[in-house]
Short mmCIF file of C-alpha atoms in Angstrom, two decimals:
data_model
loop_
_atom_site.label_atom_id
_atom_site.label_comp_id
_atom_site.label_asym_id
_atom_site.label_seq_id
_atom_site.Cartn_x
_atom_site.Cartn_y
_atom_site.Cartn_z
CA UNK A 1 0.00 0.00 0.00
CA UNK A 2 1.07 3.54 -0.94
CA UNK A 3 -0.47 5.82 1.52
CA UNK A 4 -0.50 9.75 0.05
CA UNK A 5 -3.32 10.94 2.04
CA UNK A 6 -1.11 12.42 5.25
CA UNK A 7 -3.01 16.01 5.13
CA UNK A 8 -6.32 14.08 5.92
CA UNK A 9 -4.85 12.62 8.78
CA UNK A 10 -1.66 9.99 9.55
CA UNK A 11 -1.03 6.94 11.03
CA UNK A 12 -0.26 6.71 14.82
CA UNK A 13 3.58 5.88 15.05
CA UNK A 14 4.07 2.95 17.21
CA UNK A 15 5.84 4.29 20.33
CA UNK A 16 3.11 7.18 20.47
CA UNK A 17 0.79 4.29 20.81
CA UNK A 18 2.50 2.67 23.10
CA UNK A 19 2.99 5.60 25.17
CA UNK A 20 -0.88 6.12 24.91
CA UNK A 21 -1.71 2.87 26.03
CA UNK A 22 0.81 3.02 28.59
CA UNK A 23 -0.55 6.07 30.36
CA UNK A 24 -4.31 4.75 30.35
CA UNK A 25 -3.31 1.39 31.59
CA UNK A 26 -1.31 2.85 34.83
CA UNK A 27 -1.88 6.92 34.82
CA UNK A 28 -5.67 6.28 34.30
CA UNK A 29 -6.57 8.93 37.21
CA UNK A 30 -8.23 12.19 36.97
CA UNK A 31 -5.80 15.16 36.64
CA UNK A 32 -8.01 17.19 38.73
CA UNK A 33 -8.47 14.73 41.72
CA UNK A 34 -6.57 16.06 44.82
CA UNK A 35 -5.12 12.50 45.70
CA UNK A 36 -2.12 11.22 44.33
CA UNK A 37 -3.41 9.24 41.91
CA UNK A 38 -4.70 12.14 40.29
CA UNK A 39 -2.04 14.31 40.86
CA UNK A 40 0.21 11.89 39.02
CA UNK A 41 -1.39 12.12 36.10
CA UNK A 42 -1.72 15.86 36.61
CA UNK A 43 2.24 15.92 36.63
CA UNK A 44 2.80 14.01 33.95
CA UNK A 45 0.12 16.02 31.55
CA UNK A 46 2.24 18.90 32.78
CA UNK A 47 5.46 17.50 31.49
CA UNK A 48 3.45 17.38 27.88
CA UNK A 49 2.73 20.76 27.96
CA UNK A 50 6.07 21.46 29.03
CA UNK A 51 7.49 19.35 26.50
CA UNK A 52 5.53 21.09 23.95
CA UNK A 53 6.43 24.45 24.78
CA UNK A 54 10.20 23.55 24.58
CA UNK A 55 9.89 22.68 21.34
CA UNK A 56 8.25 25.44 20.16
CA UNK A 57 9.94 28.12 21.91
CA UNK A 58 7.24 29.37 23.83
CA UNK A 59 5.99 29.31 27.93
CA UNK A 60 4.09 26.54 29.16
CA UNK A 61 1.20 28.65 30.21
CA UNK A 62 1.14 29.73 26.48
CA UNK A 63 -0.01 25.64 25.79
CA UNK A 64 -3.69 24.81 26.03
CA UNK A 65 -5.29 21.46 25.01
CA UNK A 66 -8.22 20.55 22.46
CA UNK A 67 -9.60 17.90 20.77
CA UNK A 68 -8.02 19.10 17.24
CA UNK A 69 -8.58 22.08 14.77
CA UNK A 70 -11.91 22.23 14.30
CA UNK A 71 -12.02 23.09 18.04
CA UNK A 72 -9.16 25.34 18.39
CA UNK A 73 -10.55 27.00 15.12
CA UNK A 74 -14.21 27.73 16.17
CA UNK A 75 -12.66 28.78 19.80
CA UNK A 76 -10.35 31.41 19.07
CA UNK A 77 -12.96 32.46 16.70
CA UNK A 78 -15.88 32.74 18.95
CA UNK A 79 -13.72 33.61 22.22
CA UNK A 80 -12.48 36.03 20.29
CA UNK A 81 -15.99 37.44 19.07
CA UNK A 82 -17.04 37.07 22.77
CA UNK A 83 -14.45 38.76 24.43
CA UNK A 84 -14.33 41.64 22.38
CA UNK A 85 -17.93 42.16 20.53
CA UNK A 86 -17.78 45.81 22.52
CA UNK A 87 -15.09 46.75 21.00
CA UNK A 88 -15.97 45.79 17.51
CA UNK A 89 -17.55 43.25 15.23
CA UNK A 90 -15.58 42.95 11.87
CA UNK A 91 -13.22 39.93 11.52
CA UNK A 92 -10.55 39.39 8.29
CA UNK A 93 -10.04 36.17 6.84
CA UNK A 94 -9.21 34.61 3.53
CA UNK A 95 -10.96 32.92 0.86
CA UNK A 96 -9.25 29.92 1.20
CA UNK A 97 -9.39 29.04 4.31
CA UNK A 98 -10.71 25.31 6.08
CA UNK A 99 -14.25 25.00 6.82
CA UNK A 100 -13.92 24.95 10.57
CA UNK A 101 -12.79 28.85 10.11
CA UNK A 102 -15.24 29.67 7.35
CA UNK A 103 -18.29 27.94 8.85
CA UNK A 104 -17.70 29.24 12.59
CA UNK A 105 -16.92 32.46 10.78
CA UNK A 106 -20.66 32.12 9.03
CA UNK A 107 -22.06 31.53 11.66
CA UNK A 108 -20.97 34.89 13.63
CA UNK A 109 -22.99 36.59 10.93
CA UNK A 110 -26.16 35.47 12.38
CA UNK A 111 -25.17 37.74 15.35
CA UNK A 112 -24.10 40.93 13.76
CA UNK A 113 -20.69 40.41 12.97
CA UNK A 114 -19.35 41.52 9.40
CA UNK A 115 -16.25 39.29 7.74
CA UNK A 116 -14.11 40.18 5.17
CA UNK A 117 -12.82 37.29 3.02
CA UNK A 118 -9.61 38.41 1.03
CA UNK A 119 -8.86 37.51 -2.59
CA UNK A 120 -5.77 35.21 -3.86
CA UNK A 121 -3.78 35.10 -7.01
CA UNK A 122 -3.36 32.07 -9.14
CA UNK A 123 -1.70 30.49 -6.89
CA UNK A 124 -3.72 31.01 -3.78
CA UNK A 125 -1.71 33.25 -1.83
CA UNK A 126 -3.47 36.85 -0.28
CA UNK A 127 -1.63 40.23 -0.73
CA UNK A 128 -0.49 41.14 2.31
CA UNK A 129 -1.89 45.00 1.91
CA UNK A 130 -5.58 43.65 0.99
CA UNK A 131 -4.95 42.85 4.76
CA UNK A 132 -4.39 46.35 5.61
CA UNK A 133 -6.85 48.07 3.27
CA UNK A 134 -9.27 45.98 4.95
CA UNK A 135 -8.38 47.09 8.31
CA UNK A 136 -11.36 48.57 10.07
CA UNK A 137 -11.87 50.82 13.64
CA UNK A 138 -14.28 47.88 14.61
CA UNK A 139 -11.64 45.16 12.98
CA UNK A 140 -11.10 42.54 16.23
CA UNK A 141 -9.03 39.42 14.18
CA UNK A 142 -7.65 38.65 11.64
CA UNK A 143 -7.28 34.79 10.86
CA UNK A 144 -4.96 33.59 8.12
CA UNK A 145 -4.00 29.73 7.25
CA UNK A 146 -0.45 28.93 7.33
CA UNK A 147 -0.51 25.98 5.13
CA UNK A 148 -3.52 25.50 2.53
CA UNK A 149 -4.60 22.17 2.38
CA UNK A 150 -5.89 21.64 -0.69
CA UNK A 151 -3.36 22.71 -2.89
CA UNK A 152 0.08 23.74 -0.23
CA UNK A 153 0.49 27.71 -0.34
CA UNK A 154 2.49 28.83 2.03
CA UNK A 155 0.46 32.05 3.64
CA UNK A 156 2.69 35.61 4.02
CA UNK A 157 2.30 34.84 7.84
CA UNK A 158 5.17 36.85 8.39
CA UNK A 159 4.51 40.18 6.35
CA UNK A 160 0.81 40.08 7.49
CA UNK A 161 2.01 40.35 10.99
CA UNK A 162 4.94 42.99 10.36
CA UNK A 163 1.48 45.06 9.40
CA UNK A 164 -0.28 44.07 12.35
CA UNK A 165 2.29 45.62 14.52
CA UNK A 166 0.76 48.97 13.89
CA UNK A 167 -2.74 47.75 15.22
CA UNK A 168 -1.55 45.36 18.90
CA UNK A 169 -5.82 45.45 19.96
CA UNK A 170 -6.67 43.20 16.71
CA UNK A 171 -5.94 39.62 17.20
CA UNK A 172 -4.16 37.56 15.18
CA UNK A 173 -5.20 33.87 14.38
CA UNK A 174 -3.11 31.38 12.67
CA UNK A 175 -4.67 28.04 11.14
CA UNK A 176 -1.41 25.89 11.34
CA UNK A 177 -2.96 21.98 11.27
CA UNK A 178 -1.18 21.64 7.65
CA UNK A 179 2.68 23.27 9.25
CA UNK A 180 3.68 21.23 11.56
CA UNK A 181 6.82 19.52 11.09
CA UNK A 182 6.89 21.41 8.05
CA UNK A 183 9.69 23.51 8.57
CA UNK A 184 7.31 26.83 9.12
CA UNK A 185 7.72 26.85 13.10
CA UNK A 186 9.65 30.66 12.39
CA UNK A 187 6.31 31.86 10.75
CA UNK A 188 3.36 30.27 12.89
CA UNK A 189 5.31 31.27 16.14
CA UNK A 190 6.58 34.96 14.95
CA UNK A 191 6.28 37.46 17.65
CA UNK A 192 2.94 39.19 16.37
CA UNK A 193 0.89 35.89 15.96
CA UNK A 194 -1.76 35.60 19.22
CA UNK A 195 -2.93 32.04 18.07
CA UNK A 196 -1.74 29.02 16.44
CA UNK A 197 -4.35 26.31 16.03
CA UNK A 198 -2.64 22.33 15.75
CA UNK A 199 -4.68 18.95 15.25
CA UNK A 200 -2.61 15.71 16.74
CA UNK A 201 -4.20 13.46 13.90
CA UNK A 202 -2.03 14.97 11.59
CA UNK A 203 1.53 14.54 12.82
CA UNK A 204 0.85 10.84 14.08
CA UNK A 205 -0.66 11.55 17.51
CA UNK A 206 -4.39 9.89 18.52
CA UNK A 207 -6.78 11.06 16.93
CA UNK A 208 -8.85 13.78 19.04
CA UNK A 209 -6.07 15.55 20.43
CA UNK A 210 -4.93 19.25 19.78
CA UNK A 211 -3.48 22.45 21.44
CA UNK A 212 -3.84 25.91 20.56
CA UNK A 213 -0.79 28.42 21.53
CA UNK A 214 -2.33 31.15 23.43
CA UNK A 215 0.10 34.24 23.72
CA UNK A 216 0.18 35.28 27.35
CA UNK A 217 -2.09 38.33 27.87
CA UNK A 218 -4.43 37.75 25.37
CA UNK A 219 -7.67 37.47 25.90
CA UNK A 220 -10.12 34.36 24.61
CA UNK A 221 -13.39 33.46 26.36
CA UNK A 222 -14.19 29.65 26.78
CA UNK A 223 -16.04 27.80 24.00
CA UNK A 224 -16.85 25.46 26.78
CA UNK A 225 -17.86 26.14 30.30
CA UNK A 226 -17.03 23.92 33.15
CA UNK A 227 -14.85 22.71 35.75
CA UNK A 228 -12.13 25.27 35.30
CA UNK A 229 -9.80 22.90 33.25
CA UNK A 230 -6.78 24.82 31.32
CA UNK A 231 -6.74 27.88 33.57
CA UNK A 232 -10.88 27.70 33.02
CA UNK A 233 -10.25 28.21 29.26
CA UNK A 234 -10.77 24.93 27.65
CA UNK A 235 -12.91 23.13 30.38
CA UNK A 236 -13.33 19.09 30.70
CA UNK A 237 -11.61 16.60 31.88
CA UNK A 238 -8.57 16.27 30.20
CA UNK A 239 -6.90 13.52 27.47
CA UNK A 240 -4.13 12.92 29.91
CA UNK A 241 -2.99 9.61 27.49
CA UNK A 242 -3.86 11.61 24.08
CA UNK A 243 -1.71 14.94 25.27
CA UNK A 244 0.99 12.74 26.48
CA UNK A 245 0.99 10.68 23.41
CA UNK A 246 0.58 14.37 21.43
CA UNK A 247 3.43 15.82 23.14
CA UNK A 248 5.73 12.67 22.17
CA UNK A 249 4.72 12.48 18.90
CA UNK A 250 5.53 16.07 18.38
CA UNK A 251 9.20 14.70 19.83
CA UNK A 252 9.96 12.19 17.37
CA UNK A 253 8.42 14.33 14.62
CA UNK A 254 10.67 17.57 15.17
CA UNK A 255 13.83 15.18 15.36
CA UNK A 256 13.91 14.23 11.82
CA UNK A 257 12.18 17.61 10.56
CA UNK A 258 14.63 19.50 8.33
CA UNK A 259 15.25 15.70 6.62
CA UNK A 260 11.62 14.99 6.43
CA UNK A 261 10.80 18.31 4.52
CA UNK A 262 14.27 17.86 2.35
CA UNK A 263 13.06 14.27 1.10
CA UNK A 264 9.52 15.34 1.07
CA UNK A 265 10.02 17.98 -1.10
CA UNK A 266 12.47 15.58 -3.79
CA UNK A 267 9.21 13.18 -3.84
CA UNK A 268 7.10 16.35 -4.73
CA UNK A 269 9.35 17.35 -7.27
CA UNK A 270 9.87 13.55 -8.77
CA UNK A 271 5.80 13.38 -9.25
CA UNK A 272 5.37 17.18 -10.62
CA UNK A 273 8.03 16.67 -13.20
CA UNK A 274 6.49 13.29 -14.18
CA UNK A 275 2.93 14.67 -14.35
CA UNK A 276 4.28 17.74 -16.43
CA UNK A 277 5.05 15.59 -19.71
CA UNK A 278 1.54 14.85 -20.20
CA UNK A 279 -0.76 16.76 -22.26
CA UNK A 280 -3.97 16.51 -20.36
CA UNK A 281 -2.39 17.39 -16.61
CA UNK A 282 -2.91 20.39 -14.81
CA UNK A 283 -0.54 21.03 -12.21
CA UNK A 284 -1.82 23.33 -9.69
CA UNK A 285 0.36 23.11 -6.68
CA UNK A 286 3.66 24.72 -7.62
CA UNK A 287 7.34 23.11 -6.64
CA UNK A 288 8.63 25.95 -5.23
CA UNK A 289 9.41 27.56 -1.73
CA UNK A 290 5.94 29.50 -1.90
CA UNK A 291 4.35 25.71 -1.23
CA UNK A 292 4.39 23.66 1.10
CA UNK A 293 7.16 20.45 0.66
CA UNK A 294 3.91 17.70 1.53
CA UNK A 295 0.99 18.77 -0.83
CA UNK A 296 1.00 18.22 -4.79
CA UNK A 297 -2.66 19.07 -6.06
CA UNK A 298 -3.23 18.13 -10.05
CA UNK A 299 -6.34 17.15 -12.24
CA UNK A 300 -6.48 15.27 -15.09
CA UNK A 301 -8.73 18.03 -17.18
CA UNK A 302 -12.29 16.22 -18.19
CA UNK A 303 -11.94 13.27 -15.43
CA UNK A 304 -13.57 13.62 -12.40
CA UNK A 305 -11.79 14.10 -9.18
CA UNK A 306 -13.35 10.68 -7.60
CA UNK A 307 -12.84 8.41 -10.64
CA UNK A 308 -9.20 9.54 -10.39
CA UNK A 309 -9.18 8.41 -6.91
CA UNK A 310 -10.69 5.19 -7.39
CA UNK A 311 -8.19 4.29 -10.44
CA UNK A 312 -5.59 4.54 -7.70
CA UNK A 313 -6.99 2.87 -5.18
CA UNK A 314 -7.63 0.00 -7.33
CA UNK A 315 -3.78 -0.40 -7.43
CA UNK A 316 -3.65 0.00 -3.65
CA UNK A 317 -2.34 3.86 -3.91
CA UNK A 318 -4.53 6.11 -1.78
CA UNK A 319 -4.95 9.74 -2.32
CA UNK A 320 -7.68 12.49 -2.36
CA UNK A 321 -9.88 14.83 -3.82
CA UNK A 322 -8.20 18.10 -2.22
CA UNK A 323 -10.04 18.30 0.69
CA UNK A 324 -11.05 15.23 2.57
CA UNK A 325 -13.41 16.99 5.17
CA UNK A 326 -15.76 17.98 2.46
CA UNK A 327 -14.30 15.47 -0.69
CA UNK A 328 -17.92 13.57 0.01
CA UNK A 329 -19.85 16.83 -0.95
CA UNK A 330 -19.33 16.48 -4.67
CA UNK A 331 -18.40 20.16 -4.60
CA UNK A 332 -15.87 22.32 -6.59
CA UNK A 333 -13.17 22.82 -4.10
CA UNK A 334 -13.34 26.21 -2.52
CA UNK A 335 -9.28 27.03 -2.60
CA UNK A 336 -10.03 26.38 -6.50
CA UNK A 337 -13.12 28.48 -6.76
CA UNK A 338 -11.80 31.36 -5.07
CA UNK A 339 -8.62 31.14 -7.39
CA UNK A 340 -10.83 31.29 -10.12
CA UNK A 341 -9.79 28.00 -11.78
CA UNK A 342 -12.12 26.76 -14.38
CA UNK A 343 -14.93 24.41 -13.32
CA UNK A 344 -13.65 21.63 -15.84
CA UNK A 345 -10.11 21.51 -14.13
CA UNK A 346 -11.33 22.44 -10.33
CA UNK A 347 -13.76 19.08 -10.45
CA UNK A 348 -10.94 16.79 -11.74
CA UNK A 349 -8.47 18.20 -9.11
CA UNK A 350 -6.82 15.79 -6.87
CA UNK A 351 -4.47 16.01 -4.09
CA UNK A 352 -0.99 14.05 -3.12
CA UNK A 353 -0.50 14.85 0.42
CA UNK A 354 3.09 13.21 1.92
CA UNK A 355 4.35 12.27 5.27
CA UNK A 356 7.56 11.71 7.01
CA UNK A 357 7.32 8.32 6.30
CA UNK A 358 6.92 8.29 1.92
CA UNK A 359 10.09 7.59 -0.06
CA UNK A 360 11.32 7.88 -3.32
CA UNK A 361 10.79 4.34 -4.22
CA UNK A 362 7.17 4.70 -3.70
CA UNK A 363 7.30 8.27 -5.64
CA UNK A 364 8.25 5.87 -8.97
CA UNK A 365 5.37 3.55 -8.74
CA UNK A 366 2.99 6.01 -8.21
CA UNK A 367 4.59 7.49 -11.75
CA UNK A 368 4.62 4.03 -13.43
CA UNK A 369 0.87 3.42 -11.92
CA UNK A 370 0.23 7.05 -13.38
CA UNK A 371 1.23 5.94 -17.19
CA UNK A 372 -0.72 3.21 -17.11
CA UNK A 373 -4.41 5.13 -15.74
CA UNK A 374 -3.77 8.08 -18.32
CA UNK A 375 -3.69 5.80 -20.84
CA UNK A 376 -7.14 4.77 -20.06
CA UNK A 377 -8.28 8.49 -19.29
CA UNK A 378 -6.97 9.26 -22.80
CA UNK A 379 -10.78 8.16 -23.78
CA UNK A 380 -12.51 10.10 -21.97
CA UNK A 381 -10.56 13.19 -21.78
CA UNK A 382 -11.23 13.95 -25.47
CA UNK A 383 -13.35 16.80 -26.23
CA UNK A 384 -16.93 17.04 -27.71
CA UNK A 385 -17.11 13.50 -28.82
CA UNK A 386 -21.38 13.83 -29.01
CA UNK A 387 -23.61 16.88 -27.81
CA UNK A 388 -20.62 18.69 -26.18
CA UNK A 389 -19.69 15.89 -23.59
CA UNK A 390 -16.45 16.21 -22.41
CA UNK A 391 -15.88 12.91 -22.09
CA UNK A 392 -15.58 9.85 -24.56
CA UNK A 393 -18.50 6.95 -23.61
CA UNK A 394 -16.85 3.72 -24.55
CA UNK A 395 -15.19 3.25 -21.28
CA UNK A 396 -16.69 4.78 -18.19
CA UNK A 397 -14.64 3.99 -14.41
CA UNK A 398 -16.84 3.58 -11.67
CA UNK A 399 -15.95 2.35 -8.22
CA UNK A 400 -15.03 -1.28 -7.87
CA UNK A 401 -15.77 -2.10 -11.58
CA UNK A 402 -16.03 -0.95 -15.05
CA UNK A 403 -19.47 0.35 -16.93
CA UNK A 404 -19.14 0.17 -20.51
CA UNK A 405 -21.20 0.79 -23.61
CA UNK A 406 -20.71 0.26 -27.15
CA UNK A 407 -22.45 1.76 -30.15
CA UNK A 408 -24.61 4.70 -31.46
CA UNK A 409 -26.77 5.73 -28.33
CA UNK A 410 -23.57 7.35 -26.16
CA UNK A 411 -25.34 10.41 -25.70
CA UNK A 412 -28.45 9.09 -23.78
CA UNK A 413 -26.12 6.50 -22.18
CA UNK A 414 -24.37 9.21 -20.30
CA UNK A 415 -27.08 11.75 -19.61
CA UNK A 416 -28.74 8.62 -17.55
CA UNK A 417 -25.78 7.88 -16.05
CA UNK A 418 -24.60 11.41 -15.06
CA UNK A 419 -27.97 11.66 -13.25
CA UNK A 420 -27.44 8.37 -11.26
CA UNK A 421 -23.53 7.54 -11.13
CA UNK A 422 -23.17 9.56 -7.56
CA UNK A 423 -25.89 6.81 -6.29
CA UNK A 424 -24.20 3.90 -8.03
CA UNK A 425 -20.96 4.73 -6.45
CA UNK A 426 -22.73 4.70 -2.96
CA UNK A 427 -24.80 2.28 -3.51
CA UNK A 428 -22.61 -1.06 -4.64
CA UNK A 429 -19.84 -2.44 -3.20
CA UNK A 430 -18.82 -4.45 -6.14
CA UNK A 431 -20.30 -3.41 -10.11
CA UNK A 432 -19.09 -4.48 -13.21
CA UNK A 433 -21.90 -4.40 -16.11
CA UNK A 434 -21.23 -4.79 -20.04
CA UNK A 435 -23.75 -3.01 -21.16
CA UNK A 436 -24.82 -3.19 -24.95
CA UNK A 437 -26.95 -1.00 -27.02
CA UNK A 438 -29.27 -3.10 -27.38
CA UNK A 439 -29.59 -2.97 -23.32
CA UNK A 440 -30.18 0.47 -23.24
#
């Protein structure tokens, strides 16, 4: 198996498991219990957060734990809003950003606040001085991905908060699930950044397990009221064995960084110049510094996204459909529409996503597996075979199986079809019909 799916989430390495099932098997007590039971697993959560904070440079206190992004997201967001709704209710973000931050941002709307959602050039980054023209006397954050994770830019976290010097009452928000152990720690943690949000699912920790770097003296109310967990601001009892396990796996991740990103960004590069020699690729992640070394998006123009995805999985090689938190939705990707990519190329975009743990070797049979699926696409990439389909009916993928036709009646073949192949792809595990014209 070739796994290329790491920005959807990664596998749990095996000493962070261990450590995980260590701690719940012995350290299984409540960290807020006054006996010693619970006050050993209060110390040893404490050496996480520690350990965390080492590694990034920053104070303990500065440390708070979540269940992932989508939490830390929608609570600097709406602790933000909360705290500081007298003072103003206009928030800046970008187009591009995930749907934790756009949805929680939607959602604010319904209570009087206004957002701003900045434009990006053809390659998905924001001009830093749309960030200042948009600057408002009632602005109160400003919340910028560091990573995108659909197609890899690397946000102007840096410039954006050179500007935001000249305005210390806004907060700034960083979305940094995508950067960790990506070589970006100088960015996310620069001295004008208030928040950094991290998920553990994506740099091999357990899944449900997060922090969110909260620089000391700024102000967040609780998404969550109760027991006074996390100096009150993140209450519940807490994932002792998932921050523990976090913490390490952040360890053994930052050991190996700087060779990670070097060998992640040569299996980039190997794929992108491969997929650059043929005629019907569109590469829309770039190979450069502006992008991040892990993420390679590309479509083949008139295939569908999915059927792409299913070729490869076929052949045991797993990747994605940009996205994987909305991939199910059927939808254009929003990174895509907002850079203004045409429909026909933004719904057959996929997305190679890499991890610490991809090589080379697997690099050249993903490019050997790719020869041998674009020779099949070659059919059905071809343009305006019948009525203006964009695709050629003789050979039709669909998941698990083939659906073929022969002869004259192509045109009302695929009308049917298009209206029912989202069901048939949900509906059967395993389909493989010949279909004649005679069956039609």
């Amino acid at each position: 198996m070739i796994y290329f799916d790491n920005s959807a989430t990664t596998k749990i390495l095996p000493d962070v498991l261990s450590t995980y099932e260590t701690v719940s098997q012995k350290i299984w007590g409540n960290p807020s219990s006054l006996h010693n039971f619970g006050e050993n697993a209060w110390n040893l959560q404490e050496q996480a957060r520690q350990q965390i904070a080492k590694l990034f440079g920053v104070k303990p206190s500065e440390i708070i734990f979540t269940s992932g992004g989508s939490e830390g997201d929608n609570w600097v967001i709406k602790g933000t809003a909360m705290a500081k709704h007298r003072f103003g209710k206009h928030i800046i973000t970008t187009s591009v950003e995930h749907a934790a931050v756009k949805n929680a941002l939607e959602q604010l709307k319904d209570f009087g606040f206004e957002v701003t959602y900045l434009p990006v050039d053809k390659e998905g980054r924001i001009n830093p001085a749309d960030v200042k023209a948009a600057i408002r006397p009632d602005t109160i954050l400003v919340s910028i991905m560091a990573v995108n994770n659909e197609i890899g830019t690397v946000q102007p976290i840096k410039e954006v908060g050179e500007i935001l010097k000249d305005y210390p009452n806004i907060h700034f928000m960083v979305d940094a699930v995508q950067a960790i152990g990506k070589g970006l720690d100088n960015q996310v943690f620069s001295d004008r950044v208030d928040f950094a949000t991290f998920s553990g699912h994506n740099f091999h920790a357990p899944r449900g397990t997060g922090f969110v770097y909260v620089k000391s003296g700024r102000k967040l109310e609780p998404l969550i009221a109760g027991g006074g967990q996390e100096r009150t601001l993140r209450n519940g009892t807490e994932n002792t064995p998932g921050n523990v396990a976090m913490a390490k796996a952040i360890r053994l991740v930052k050991e190996n960084e700087a060779e990670s990103v070097k060998r992640e960004q040569a299996i980039k590069e190997r794929i992108y110049d491969h997929l650059s020699k043929f005629d019907h690729v569109k590469l829309i992640s770039g190979r450069d510094q502006g992008f991040a070394s892990h993420v390679l998006c590309f479509a083949i123009v008139g295939v569908r996204g999915e059927t792409i995805v299913h070729a490869f999985e076929d052949k045991d090689i797993y990747i994605s459909t940009t996205s994987a938190c909305s991939s199910k939705k059927h939808s254009e990707a929003g990174t895509l529409a907002a850079m203004k990519v045409p429909e026909d190329i933004a719904t057959s975009a996929v997305r190679i996503s890499l991890g610490d743990q991809n090589t080379l070797e697997e690099a050249d049979q993903f490019n050997k597996t790719f020869v041998e699926s674009y020779a099949g696409s070659k059919k059905i990439t071809e343009k305006n075979l019948e009525g203006g389909h964009n695709v050629q009916y003789t050979e039709i993928m669909v998941r698990y199986g083939e659906l073929s036709t022969k002869g004259h009646n192509k045109k009302s073949f695929i009308d049917r079809l298009g209206v029912n192949v989202r069901k048939a792809l949900h509906s059967f595990e395993q389909v493989k019909v010949h279909a004649q014209r005679d069956r039609l």
